[in-house]
mmCIF file of C-alpha atoms and ligand atoms in Angstrom:
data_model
loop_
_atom_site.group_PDB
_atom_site.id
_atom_site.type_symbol
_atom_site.label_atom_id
_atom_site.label_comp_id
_atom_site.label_asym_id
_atom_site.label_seq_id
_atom_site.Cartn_x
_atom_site.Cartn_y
_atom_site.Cartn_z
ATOM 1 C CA UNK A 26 -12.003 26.357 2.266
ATOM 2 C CA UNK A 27 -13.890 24.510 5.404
ATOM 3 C CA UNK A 28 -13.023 21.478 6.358
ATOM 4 C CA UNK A 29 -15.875 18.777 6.602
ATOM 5 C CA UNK A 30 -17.371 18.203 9.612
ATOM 6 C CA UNK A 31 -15.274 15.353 10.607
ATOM 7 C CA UNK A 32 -14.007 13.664 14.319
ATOM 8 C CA UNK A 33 -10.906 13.294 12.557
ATOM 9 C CA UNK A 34 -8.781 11.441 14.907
ATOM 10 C CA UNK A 35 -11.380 8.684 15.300
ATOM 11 C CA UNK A 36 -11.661 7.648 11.851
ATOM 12 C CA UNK A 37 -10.182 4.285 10.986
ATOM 13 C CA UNK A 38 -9.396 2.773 7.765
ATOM 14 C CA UNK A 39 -12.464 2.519 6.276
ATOM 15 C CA UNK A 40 -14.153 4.028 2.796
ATOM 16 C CA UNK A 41 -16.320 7.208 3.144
ATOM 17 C CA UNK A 42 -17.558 8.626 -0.227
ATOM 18 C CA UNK A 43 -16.003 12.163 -1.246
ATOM 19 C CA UNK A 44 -17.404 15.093 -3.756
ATOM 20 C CA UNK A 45 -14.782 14.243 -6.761
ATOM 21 C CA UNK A 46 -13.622 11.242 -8.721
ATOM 22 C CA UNK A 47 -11.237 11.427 -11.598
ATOM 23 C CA UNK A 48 -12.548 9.222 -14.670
ATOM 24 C CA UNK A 49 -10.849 8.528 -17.646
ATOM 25 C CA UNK A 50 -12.535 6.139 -20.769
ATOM 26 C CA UNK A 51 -9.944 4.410 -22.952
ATOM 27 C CA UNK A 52 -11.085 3.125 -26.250
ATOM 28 C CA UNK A 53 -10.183 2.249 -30.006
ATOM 29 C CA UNK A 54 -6.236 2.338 -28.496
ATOM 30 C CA UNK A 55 -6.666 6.130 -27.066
ATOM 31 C CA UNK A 56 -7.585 7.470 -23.528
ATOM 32 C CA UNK A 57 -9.830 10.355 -23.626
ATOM 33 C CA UNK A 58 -8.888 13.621 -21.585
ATOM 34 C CA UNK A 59 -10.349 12.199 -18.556
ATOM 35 C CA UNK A 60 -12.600 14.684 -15.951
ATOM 36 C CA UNK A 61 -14.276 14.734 -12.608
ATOM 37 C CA UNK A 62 -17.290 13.703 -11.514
ATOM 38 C CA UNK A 63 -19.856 13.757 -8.651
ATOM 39 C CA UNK A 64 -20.952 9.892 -9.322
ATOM 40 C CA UNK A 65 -19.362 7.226 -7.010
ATOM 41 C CA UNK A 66 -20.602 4.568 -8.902
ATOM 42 C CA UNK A 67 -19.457 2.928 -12.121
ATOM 43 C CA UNK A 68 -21.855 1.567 -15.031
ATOM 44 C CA UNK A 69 -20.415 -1.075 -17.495
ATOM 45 C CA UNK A 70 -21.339 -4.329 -19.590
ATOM 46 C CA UNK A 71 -22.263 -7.290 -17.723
ATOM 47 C CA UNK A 72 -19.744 -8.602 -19.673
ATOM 48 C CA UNK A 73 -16.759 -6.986 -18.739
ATOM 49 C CA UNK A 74 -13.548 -7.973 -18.297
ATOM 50 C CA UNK A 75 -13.167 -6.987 -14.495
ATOM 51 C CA UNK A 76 -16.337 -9.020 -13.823
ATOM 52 C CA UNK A 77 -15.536 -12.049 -15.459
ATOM 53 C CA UNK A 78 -12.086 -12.352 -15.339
ATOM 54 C CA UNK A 79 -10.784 -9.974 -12.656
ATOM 55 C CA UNK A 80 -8.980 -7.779 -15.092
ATOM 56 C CA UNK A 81 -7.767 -5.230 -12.646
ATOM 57 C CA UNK A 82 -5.125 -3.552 -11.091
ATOM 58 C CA UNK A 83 -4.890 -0.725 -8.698
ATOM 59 C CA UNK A 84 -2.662 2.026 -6.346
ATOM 60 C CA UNK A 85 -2.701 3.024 -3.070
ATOM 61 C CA UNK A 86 -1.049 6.638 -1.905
ATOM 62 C CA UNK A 87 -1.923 9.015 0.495
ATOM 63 C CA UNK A 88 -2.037 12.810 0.971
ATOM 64 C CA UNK A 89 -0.920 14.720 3.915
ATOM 65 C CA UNK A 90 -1.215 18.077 5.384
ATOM 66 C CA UNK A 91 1.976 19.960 6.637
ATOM 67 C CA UNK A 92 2.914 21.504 9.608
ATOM 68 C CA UNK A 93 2.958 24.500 6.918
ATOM 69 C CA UNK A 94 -0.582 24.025 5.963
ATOM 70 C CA UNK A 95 -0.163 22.603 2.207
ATOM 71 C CA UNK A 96 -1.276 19.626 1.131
ATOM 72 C CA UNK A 97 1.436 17.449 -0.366
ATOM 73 C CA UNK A 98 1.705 13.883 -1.806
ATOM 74 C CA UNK A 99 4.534 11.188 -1.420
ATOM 75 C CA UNK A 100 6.198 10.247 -4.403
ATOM 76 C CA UNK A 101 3.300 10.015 -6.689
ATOM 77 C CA UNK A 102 5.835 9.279 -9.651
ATOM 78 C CA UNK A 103 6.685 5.478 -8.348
ATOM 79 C CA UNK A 104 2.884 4.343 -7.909
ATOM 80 C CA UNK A 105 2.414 5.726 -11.439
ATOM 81 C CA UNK A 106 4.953 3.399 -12.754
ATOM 82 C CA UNK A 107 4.094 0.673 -10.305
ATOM 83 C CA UNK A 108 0.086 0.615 -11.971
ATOM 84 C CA UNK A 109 2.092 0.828 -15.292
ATOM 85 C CA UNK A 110 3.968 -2.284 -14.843
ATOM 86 C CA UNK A 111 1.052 -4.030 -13.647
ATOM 87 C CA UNK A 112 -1.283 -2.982 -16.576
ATOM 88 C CA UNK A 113 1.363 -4.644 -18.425
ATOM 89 C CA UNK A 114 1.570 -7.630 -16.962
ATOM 90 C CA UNK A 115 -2.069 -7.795 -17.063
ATOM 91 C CA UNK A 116 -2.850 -6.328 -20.695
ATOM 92 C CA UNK A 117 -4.110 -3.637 -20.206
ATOM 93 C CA UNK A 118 -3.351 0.164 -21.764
ATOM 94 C CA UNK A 119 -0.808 1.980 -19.293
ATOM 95 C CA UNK A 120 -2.038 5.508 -17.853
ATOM 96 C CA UNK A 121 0.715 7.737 -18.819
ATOM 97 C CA UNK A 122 2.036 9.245 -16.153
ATOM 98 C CA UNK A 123 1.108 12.812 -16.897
ATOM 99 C CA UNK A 124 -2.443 11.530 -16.952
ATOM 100 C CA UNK A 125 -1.561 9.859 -13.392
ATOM 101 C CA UNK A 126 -0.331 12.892 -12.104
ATOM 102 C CA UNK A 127 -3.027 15.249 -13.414
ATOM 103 C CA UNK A 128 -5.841 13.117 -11.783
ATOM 104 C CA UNK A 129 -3.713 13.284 -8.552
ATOM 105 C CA UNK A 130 -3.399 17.126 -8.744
ATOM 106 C CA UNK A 131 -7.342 17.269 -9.630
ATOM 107 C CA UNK A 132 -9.029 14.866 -7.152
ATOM 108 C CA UNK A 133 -7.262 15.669 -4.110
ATOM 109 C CA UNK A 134 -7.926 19.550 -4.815
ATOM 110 C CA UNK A 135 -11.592 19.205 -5.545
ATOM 111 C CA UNK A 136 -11.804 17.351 -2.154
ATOM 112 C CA UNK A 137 -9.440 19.487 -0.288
ATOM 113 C CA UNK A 138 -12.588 20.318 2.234
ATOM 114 C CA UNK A 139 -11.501 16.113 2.901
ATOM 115 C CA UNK A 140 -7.939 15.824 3.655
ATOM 116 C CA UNK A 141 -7.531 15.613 7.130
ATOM 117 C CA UNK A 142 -6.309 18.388 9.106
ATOM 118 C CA UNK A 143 -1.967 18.412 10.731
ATOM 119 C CA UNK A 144 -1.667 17.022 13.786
ATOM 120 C CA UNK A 145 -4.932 14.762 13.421
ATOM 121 C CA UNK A 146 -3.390 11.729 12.530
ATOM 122 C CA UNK A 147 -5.526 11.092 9.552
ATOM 123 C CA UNK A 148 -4.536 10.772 6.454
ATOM 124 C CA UNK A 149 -6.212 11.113 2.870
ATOM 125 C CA UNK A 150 -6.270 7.508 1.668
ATOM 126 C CA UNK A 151 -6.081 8.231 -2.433
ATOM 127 C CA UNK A 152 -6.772 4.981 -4.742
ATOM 128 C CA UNK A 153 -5.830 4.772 -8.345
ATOM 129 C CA UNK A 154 -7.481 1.912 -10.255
ATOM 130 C CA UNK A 155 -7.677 0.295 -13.955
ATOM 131 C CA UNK A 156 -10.096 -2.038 -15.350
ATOM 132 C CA UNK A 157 -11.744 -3.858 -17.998
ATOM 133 C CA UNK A 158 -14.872 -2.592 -18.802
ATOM 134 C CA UNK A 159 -15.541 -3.705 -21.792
ATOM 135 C CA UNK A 160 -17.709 -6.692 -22.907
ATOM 136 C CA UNK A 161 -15.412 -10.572 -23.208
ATOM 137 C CA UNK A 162 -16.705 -13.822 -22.933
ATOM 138 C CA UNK A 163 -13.591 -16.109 -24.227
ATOM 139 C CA UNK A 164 -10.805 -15.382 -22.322
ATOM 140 C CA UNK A 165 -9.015 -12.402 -23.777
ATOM 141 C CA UNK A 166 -7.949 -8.577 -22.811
ATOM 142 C CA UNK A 167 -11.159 -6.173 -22.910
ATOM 143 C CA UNK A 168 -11.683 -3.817 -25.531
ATOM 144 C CA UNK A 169 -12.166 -0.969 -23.783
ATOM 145 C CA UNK A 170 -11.005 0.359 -19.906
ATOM 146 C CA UNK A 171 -11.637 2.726 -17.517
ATOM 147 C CA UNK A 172 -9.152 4.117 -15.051
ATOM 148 C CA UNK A 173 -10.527 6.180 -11.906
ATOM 149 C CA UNK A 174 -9.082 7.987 -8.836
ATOM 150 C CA UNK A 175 -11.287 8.580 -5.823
ATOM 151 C CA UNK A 176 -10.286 9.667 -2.413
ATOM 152 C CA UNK A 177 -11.235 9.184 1.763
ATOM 153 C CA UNK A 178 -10.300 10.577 4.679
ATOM 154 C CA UNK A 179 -8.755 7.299 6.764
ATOM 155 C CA UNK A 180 -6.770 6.418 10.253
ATOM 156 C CA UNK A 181 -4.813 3.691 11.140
ATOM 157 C CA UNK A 182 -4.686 0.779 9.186
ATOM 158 C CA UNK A 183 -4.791 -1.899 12.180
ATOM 159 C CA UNK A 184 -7.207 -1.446 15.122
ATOM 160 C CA UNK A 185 -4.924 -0.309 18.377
ATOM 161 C CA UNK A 186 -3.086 2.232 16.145
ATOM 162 C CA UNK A 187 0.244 1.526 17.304
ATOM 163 C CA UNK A 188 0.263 -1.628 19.567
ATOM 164 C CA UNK A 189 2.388 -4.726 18.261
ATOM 165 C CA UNK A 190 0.612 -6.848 15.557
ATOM 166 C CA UNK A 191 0.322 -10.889 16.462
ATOM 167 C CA UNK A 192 0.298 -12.734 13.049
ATOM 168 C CA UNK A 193 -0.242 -16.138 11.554
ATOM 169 C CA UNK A 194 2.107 -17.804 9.508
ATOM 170 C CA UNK A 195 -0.323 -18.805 7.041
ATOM 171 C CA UNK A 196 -0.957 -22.345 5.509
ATOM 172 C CA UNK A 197 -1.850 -20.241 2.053
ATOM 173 C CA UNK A 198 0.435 -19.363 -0.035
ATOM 174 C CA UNK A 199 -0.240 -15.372 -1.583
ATOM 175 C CA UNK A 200 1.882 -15.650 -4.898
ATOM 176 C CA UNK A 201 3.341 -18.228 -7.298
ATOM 177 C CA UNK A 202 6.813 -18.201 -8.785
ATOM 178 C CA UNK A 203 6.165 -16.419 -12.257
ATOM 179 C CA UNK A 204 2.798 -15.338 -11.098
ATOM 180 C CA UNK A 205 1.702 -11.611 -10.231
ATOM 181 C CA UNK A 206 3.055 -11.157 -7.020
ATOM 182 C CA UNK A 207 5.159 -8.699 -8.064
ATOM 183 C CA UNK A 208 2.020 -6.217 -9.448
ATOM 184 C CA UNK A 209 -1.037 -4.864 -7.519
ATOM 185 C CA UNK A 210 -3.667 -6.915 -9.563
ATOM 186 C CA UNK A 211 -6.938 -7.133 -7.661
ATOM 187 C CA UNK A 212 -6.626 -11.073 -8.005
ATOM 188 C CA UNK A 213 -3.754 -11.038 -5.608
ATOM 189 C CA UNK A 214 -6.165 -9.567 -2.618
ATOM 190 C CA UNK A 215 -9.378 -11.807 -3.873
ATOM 191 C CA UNK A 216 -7.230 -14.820 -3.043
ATOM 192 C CA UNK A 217 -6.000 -13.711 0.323
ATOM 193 C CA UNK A 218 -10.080 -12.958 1.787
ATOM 194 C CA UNK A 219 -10.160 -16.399 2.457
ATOM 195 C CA UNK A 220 -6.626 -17.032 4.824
ATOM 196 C CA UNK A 221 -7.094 -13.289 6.165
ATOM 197 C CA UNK A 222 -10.335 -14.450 7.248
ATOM 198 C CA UNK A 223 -8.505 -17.664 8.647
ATOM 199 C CA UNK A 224 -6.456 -15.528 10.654
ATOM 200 C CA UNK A 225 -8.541 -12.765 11.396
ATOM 201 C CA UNK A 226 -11.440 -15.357 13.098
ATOM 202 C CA UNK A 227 -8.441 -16.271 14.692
ATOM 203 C CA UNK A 228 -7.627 -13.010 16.437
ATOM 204 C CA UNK A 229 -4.765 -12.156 14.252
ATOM 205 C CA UNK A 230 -4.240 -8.763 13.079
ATOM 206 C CA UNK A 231 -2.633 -10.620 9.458
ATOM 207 C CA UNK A 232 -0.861 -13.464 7.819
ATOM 208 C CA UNK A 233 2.775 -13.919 6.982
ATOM 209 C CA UNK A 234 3.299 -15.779 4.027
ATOM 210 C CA UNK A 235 6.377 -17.863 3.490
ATOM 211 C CA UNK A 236 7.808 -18.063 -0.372
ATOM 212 C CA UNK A 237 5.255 -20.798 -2.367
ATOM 213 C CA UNK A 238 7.960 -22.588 -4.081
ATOM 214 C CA UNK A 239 10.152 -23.613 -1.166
ATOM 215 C CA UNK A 240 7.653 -22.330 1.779
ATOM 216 C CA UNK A 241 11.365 -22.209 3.916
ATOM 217 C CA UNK A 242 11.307 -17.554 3.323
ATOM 218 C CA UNK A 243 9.599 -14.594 4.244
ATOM 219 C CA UNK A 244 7.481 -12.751 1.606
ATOM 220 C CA UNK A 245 4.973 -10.338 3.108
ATOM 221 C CA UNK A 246 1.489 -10.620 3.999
ATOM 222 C CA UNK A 247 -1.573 -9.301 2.418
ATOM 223 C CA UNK A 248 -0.936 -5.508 2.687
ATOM 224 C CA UNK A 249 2.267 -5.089 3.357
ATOM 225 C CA UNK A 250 6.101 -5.725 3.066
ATOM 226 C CA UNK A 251 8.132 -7.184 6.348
ATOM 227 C CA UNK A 252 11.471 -5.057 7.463
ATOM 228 C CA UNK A 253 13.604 -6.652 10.464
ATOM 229 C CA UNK A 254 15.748 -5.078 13.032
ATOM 230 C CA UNK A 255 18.743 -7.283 14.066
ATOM 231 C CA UNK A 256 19.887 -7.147 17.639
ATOM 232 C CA UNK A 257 23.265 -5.606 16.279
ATOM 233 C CA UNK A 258 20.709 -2.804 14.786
ATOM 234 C CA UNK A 259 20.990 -3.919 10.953
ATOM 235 C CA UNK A 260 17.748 -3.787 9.462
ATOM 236 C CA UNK A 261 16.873 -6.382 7.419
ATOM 237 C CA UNK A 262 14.086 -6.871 4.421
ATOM 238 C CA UNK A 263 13.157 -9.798 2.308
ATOM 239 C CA UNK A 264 14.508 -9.794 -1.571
ATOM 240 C CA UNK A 265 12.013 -11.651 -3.466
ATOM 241 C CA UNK A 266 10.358 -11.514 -6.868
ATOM 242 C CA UNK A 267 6.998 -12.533 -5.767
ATOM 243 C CA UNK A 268 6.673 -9.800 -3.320
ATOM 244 C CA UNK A 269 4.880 -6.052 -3.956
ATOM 245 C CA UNK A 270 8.009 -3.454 -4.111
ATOM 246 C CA UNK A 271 6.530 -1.422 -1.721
ATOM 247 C CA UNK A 272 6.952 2.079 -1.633
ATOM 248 C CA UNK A 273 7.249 2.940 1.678
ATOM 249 C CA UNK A 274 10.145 -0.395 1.903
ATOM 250 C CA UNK A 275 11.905 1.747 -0.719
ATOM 251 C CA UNK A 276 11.574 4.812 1.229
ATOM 252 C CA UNK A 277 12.763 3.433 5.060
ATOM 253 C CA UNK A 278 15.312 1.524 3.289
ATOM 254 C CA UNK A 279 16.658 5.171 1.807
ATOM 255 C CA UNK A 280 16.023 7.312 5.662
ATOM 256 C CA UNK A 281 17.511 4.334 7.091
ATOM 257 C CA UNK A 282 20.857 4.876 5.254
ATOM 258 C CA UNK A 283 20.726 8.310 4.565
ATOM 259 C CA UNK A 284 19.042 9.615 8.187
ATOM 260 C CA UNK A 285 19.549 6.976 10.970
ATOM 261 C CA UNK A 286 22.992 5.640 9.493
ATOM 262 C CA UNK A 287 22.516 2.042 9.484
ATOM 263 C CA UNK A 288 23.350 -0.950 7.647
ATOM 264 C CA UNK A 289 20.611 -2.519 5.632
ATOM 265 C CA UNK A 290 20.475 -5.953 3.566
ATOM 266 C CA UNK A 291 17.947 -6.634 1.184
ATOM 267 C CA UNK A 292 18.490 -10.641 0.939
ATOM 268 C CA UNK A 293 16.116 -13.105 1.164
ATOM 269 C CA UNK A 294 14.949 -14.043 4.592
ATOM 270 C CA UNK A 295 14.857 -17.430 6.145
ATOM 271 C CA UNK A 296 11.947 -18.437 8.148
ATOM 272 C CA UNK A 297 14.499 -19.741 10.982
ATOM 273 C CA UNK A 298 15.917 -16.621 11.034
ATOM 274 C CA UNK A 299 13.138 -14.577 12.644
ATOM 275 C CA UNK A 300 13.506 -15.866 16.052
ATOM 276 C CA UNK A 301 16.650 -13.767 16.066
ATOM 277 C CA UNK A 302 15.022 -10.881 15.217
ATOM 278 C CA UNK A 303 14.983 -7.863 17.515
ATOM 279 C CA UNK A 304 11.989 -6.036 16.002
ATOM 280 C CA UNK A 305 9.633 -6.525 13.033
ATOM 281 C CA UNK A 306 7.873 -4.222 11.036
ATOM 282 C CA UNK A 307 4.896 -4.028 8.730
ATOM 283 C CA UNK A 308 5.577 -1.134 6.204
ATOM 284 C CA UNK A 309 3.127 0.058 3.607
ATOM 285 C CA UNK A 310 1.170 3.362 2.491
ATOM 286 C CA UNK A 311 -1.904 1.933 4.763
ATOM 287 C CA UNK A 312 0.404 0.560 7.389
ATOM 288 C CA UNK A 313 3.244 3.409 7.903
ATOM 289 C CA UNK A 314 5.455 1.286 9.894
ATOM 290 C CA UNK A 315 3.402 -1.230 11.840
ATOM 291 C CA UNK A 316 5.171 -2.956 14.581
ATOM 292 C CA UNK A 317 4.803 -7.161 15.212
ATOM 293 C CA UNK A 318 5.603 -8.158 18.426
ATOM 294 C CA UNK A 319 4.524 -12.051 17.655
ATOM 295 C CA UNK A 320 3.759 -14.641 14.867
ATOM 296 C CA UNK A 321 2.227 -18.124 16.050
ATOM 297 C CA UNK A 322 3.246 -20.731 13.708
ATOM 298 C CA UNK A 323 2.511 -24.819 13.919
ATOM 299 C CA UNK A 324 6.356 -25.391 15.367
ATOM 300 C CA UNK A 325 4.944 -22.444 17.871
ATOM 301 C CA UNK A 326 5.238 -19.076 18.846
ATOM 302 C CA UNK A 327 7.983 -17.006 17.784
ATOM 303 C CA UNK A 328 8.682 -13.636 19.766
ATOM 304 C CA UNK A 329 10.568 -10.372 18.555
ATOM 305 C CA UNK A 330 12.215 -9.177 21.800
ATOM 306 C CA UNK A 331 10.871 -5.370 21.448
ATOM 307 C CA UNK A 332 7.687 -7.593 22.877
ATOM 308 C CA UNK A 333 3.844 -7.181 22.741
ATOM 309 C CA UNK A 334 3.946 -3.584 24.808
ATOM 310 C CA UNK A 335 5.194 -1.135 22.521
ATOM 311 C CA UNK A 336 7.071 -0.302 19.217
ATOM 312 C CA UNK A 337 10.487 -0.883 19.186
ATOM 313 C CA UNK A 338 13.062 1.620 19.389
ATOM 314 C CA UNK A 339 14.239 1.181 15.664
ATOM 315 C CA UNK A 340 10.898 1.129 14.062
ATOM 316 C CA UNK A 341 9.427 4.111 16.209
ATOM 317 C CA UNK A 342 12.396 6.064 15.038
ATOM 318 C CA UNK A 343 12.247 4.990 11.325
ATOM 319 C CA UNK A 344 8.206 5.888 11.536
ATOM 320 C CA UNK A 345 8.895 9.565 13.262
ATOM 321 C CA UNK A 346 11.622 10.230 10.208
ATOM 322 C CA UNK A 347 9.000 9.082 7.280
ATOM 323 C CA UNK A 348 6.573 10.682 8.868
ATOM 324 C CA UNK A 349 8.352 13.716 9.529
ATOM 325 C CA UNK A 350 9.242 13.974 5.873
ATOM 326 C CA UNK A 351 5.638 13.197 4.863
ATOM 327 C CA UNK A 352 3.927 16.166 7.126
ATOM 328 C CA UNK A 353 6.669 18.537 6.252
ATOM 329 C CA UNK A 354 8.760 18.624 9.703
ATOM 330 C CA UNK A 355 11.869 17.240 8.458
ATOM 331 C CA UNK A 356 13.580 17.909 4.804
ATOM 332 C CA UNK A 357 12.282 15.267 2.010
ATOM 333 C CA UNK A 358 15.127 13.791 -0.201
ATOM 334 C CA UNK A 359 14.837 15.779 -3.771
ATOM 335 C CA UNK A 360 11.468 14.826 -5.523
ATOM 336 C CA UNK A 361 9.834 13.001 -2.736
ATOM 337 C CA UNK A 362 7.072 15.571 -2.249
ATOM 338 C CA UNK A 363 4.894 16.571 -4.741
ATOM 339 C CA UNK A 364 2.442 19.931 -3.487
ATOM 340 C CA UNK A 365 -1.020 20.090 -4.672
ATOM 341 C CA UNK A 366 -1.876 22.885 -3.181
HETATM 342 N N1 PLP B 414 2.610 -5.422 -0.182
HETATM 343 C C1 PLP B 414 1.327 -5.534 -0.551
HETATM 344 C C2 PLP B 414 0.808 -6.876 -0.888
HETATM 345 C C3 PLP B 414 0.514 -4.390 -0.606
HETATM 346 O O1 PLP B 414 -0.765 -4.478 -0.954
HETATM 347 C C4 PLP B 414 1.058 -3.141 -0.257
HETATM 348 C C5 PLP B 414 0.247 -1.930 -0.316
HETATM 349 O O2 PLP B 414 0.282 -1.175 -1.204
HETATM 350 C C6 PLP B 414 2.407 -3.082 0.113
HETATM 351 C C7 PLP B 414 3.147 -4.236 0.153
HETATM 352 C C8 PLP B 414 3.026 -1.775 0.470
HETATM 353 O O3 PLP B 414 3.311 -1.028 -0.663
HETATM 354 P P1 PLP B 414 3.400 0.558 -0.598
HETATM 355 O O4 PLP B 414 4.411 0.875 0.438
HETATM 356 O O5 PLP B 414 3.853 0.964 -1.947
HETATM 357 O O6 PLP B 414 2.062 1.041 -0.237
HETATM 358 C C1 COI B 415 -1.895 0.240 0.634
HETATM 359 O O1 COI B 415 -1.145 0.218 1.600
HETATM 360 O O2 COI B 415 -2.086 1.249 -0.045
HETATM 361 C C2 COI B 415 -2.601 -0.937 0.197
HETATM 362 O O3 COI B 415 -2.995 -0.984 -0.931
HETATM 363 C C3 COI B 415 -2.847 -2.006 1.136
HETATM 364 C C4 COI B 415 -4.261 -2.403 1.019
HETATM 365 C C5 COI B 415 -4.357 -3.846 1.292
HETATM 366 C C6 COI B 415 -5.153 -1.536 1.835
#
């Protein structure tokens, strides 16, 4: 198979259409079998329940080419559960996870001419999503949904690659107590255009949102979960209920342990902690391991001493394990890597 014709270490994180989508139709309580197609675009009621009342939820998961030439995916199985707990908390039919799975295998096979190339530094951004398609007017559940998997070729997630992240400590709050902060619903990232866009005219790379209830702990920001390094090397990431359980968290938290050796706490985190902070972290599947070197906040600036130059130690070392496992280099805990092909 040739590859597309593609600078592939220049791309940034940005859509680019592909040959294959996956599309499944569920109606009158069943999904169909589901199937690719060439279409990018979707046609549904005017009426529908995405449209009116943001009745969706969605995935985000990558695929990867190994030092060994396959093309593999990172634990598939967790972001198939993750879209089924937020169907439910948004009433909507679950995708089985065979279905999940299937459409993985499919879509990033029929585009295999897209996944970038080892050693690139590109990635194949894959995104899973469920919504209402059918017609409501009175608020109430759709009748009918569609759930679709398409796929581009992407780079780094923040401009600079690499370089340490300066954040806000925004004056929005992303997430109630009770609410949906928990699930990927698309309502989650509608609300946060506006303070991104606070920050971002601002010159910051993101916002870090403090719990809404008590606004005294860390959550996360818009894209991403927060991990901490102490200066006696512990790392440290916020236990909340309102935050995303991110995948890749799960996944440093486990190399961490099991790889590097170290202590971690999952505990909440106190906003007057981070001063004491030796390095901070962004993780996510569009992230990796992002490193912060600063957050400006109205009592003012708070620095991590790893600094504004480079990654620190702890969180270059956590990023060349997880990658490692995710090109093939270094051996994946059981079940971590699913090969497509
Ligand atoms: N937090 C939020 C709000 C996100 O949108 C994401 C991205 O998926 C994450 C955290 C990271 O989760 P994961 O590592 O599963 O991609
Ligand atoms: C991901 O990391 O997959 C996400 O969904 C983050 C998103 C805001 C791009």
């Amino acid at each position: 198979m040739e590859k597309k014709n593609i600078d592939w270490s220049s791309l940034s994180f940005a859509y680019m259409p592909t040959d294959y989508r996956f599309v499944a139709h569920y109606k009158d309580g069943a999904w169909d079998e589901g199937k690719l197609v060439k279409d990018a675009s979707c046609t549904m009621s005017e009426s529908a329940g995405v449209l009116q009342y943001a009745q969706t939820c969605f995935e985000g998961l990558k695929a990867y080419t190994t030092k060994d030439g396959d093309i593999v995916t990172f634990r598939p199985d967790l972001n198939a559960k993750r879209l089924q707990d937020s169907a439910d908390r948004l009433l909507m039919p679950q995708v089985p996870t065979e279905m999940f799975l299937r459409a993985l295998d499919e879509v990033v096979k029929a585009n295999a001419a897209w996944v970038p190339p080892y050693g690139t530094g590109a990635t194949l951004y894959i995104r899973p999503f469920l919504f209402g398609c059918g017609p409501v007017i009175g608020v109430a559940p759709a009748p009918e949904y569609e759930f679709r998997m398409f796929v581009t070729p992407v780079g780094p997630y923040f401009k600079g690659g690499i370089k340490p992240l300066r954040l806000l400590l925004s004056q929005y709050d992303r997430a109630a107590p009770h609410g949906t902060g928990h699930i990927k619903a698309g309502l989650n990232y509608a609300m946060s255009l506006y303070p991104g866009y606070v920050a971002k005219h601002q010159g910051y790379a993101e916002n870090m949102y403090l719990d809404a209830a008590t606004r005294t702990h860390v959550e996360e920001t818009g894209g991403a979960n927060f991990l901490f390094v102490t200066k006696d090397n512990k790392i440290v990431t916020p236990k909340s209920d309102t935050i995303l359980p991110s995948i890749t968290r799960r996944s440093l938290v486990y190399v961490a342990e099991h790889y590097l050796n170290m202590e971690v706490e999952e505990r909440p985190v106190s906003y007057t902690e981070l001063k004491d902070f030796q390095e901070c972290g962004l993780c996510g599947t569009a992230a990796v391991i992002s490193p912060v070197g600063e957050v400006d906040t109205p009592d003012g600036r708070i620095s991590f001493a790893s600094g504004m130059e480079e990654m620190g130690p702890v969180c270059a070392k956590l990023r060349e394990v997880l990658t490692g496992i995710q090109m093939g280099e270094i051996e994946a805990p059981e079940g971590w890597i699913r090969k497509i092909c």
